[in-house]
PDB file of C-alpha atoms in Angstrom:
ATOM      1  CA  UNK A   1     -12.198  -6.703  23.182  1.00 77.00           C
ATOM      2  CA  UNK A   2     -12.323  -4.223  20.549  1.00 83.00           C
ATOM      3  CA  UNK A   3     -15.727  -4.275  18.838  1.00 88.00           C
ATOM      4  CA  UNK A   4     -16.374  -2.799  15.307  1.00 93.00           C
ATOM      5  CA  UNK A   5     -19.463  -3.213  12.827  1.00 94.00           C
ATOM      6  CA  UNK A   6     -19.230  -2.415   9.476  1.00 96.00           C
ATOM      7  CA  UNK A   7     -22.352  -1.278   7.568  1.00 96.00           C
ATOM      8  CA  UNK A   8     -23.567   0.221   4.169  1.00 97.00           C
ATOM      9  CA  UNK A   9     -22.598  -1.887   1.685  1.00 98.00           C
ATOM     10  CA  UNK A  10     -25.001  -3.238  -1.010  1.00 98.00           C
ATOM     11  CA  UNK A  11     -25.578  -4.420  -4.428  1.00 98.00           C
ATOM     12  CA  UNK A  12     -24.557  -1.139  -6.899  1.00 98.00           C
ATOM     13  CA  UNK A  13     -23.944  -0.975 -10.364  1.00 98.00           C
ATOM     14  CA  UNK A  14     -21.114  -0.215 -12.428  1.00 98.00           C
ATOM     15  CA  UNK A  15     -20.194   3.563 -11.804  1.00 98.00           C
ATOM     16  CA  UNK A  16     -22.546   4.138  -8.810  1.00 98.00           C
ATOM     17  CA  UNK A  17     -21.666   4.364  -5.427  1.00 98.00           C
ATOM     18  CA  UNK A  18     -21.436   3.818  -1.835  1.00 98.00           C
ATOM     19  CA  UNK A  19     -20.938   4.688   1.521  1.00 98.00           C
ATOM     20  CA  UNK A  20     -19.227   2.314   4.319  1.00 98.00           C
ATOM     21  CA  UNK A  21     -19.636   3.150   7.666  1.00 97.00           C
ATOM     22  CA  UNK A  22     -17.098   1.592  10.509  1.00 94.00           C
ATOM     23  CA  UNK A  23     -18.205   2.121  14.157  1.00 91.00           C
ATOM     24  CA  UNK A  24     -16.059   1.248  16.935  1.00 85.00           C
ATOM     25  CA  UNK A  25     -16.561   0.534  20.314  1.00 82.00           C
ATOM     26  CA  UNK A  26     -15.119   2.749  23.281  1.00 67.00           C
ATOM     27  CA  UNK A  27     -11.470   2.237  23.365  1.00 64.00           C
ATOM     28  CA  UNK A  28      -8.076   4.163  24.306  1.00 62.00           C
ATOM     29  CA  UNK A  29      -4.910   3.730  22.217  1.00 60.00           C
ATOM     30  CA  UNK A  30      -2.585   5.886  21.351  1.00 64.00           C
ATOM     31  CA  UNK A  31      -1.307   6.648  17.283  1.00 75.00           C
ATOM     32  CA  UNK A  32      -4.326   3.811  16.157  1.00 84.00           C
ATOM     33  CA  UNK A  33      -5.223   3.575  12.275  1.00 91.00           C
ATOM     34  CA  UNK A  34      -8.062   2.342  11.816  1.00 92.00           C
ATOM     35  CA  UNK A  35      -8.595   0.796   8.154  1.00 95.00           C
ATOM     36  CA  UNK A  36     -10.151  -0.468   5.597  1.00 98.00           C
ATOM     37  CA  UNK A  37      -9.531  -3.921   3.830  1.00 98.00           C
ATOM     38  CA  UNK A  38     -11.478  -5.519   0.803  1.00 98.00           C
ATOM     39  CA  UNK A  39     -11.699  -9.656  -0.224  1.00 98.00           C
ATOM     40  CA  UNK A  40     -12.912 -11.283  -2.786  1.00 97.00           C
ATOM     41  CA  UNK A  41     -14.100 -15.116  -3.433  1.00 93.00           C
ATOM     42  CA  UNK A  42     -10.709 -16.883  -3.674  1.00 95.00           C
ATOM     43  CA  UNK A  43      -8.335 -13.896  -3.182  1.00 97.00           C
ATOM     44  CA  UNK A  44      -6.477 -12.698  -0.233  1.00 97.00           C
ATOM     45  CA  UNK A  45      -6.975  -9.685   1.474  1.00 97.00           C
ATOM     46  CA  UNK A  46      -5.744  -6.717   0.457  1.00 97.00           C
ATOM     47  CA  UNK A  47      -5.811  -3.372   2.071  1.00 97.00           C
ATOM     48  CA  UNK A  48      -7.708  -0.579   0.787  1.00 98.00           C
ATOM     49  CA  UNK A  49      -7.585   2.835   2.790  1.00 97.00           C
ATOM     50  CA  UNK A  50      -6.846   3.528   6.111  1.00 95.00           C
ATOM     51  CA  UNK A  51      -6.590   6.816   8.222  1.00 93.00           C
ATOM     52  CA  UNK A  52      -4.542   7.486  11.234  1.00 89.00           C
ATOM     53  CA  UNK A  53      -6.321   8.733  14.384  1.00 84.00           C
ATOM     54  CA  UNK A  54      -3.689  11.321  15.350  1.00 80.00           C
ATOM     55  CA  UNK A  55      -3.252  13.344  12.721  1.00 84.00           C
ATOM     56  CA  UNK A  56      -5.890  11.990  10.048  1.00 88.00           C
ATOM     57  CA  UNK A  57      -3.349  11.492   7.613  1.00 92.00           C
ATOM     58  CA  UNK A  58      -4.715   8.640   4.920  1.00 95.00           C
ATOM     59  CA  UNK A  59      -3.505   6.005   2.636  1.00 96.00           C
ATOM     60  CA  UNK A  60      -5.141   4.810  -0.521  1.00 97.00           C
ATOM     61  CA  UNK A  61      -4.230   1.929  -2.286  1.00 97.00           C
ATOM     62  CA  UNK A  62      -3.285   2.296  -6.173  1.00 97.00           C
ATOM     63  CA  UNK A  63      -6.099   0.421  -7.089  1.00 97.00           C
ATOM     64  CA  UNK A  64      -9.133   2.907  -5.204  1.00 98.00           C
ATOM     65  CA  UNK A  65      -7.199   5.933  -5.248  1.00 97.00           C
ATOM     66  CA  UNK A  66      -9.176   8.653  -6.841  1.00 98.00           C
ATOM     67  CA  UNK A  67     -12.462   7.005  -6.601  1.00 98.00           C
ATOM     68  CA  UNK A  68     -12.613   6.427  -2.632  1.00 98.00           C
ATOM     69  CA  UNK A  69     -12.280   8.622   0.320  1.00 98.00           C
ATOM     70  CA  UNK A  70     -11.985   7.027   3.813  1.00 97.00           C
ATOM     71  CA  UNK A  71     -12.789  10.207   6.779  1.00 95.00           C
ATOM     72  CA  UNK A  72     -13.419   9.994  10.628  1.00 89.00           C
ATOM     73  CA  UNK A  73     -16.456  11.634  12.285  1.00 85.00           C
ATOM     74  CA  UNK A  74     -13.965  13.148  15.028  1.00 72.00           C
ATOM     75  CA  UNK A  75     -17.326  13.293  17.410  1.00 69.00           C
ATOM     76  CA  UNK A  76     -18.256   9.401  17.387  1.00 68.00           C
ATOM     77  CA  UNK A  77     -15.889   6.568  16.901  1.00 80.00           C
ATOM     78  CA  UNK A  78     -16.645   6.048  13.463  1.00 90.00           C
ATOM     79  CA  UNK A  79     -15.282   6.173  10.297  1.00 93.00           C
ATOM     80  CA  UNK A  80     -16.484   6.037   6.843  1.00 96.00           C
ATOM     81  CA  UNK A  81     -15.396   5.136   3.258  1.00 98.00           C
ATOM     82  CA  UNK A  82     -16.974   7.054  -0.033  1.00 98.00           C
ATOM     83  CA  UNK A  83     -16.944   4.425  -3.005  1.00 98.00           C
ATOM     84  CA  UNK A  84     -17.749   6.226  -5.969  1.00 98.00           C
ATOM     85  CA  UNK A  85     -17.020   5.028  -9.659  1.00 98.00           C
ATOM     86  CA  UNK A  86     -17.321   1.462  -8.377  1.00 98.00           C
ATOM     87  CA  UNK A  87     -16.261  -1.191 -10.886  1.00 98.00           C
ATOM     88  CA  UNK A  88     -17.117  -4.609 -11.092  1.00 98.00           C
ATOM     89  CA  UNK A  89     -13.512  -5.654  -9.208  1.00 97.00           C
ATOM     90  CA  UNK A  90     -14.559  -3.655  -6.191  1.00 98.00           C
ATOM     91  CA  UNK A  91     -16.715  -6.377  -5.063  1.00 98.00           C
ATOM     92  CA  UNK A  92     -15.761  -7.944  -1.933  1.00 98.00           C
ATOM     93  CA  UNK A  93     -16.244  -8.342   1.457  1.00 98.00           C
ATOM     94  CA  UNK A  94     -15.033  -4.738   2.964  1.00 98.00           C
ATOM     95  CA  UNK A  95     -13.368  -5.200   6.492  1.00 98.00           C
ATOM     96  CA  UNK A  96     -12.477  -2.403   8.634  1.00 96.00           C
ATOM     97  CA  UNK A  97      -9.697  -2.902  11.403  1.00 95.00           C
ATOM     98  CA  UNK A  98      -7.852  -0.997  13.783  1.00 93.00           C
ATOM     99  CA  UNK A  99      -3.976  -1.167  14.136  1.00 92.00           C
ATOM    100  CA  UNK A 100      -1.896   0.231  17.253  1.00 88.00           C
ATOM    101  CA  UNK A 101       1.056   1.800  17.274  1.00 78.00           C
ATOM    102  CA  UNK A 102       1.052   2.998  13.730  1.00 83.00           C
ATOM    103  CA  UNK A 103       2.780   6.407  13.123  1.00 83.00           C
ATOM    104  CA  UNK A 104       1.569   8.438   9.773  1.00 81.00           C
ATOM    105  CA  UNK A 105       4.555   8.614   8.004  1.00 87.00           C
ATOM    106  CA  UNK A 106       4.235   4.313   7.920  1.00 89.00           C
ATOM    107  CA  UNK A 107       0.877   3.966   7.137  1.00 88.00           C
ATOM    108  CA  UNK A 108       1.734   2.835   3.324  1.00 89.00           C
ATOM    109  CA  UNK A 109       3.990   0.226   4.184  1.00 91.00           C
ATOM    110  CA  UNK A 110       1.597  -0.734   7.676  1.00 91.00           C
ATOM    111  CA  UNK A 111      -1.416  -1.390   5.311  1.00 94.00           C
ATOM    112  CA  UNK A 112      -0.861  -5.317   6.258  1.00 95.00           C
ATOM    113  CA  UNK A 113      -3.473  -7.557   7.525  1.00 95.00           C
ATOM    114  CA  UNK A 114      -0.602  -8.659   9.933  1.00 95.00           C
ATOM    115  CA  UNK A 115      -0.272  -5.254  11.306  1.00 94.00           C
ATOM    116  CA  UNK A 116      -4.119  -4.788  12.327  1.00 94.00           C
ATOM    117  CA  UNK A 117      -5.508  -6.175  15.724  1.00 92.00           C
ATOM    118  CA  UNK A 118      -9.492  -6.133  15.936  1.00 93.00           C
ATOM    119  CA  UNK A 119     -11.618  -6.735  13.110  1.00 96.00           C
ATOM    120  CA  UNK A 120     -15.099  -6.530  12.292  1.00 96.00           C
ATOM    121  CA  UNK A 121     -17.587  -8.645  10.896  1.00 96.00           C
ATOM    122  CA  UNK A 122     -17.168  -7.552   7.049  1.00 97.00           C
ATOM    123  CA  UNK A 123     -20.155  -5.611   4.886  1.00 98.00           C
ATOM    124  CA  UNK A 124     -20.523  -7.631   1.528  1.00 98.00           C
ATOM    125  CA  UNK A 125     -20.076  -4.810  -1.305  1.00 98.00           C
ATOM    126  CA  UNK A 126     -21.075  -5.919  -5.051  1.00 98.00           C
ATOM    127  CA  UNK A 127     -21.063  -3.934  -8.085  1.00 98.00           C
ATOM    128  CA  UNK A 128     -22.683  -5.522 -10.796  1.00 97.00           C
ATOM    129  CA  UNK A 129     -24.995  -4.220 -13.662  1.00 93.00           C
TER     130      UNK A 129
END
């Protein structure tokens, strides 16, 4: 089993920001995204960013687009999301996730909880002044 730990989120307010981190166990797969979901009390969750593994081509949702960046450290299994203008509806649990058989060109319409096999545990991210 796939294992992944997310880490760095925090309390933050209004405007600040943050740094997720999303480390991954050992694994081989071919065309894997590996990316990042968000959910908040009573919500569903939503995707945020992800970033495919053979090319690093990304997707941003509407919502974050502009404000994050999700990268992969191409030496370690890891890969990161910069948070910056954070507003008060960022807060949420931030999951990251890795999908298989994702091509780039699909990643926007892939960005479904459905569509991602291994999860981590979730990093609890709250921006409040």
């Amino acid at each position: 089993q796939l294992q992944l730990v997310e880490s760095g989120g925090g309390l933050v307010q209004p405007g600040g920001s943050l740094r997720l981190s999303c480390v991954t166990s050992r694994f081989t797969l071919d065309y894997y995204t590996i990316g990042w979901f968000r959910q908040a009390p009573g919500k569903e969750r939503e995707g945020v960013s992800c970033i495919s593994s053979h090319d690093d081509a990304t997707y941003y949702a509407d919502s974050v687009k502009g404000r994050f960046t999700i990268s992969r450290d191409h030496a370690e299994t890891t890969v990161y999301l910069q948070m910056n203008s954070l507003k008060p509806e960022d807060t949420a649990v931030y999951y990251c996730a890795v999908a298989h058989g994702i091509l780039p060109r699909d990643l926007p319409t892939s960005m479904k909880v459905y569509a991602y096999d291994y999860w981590g545990q979730g990093t609890q991210v709250t921006v409040s002044s």
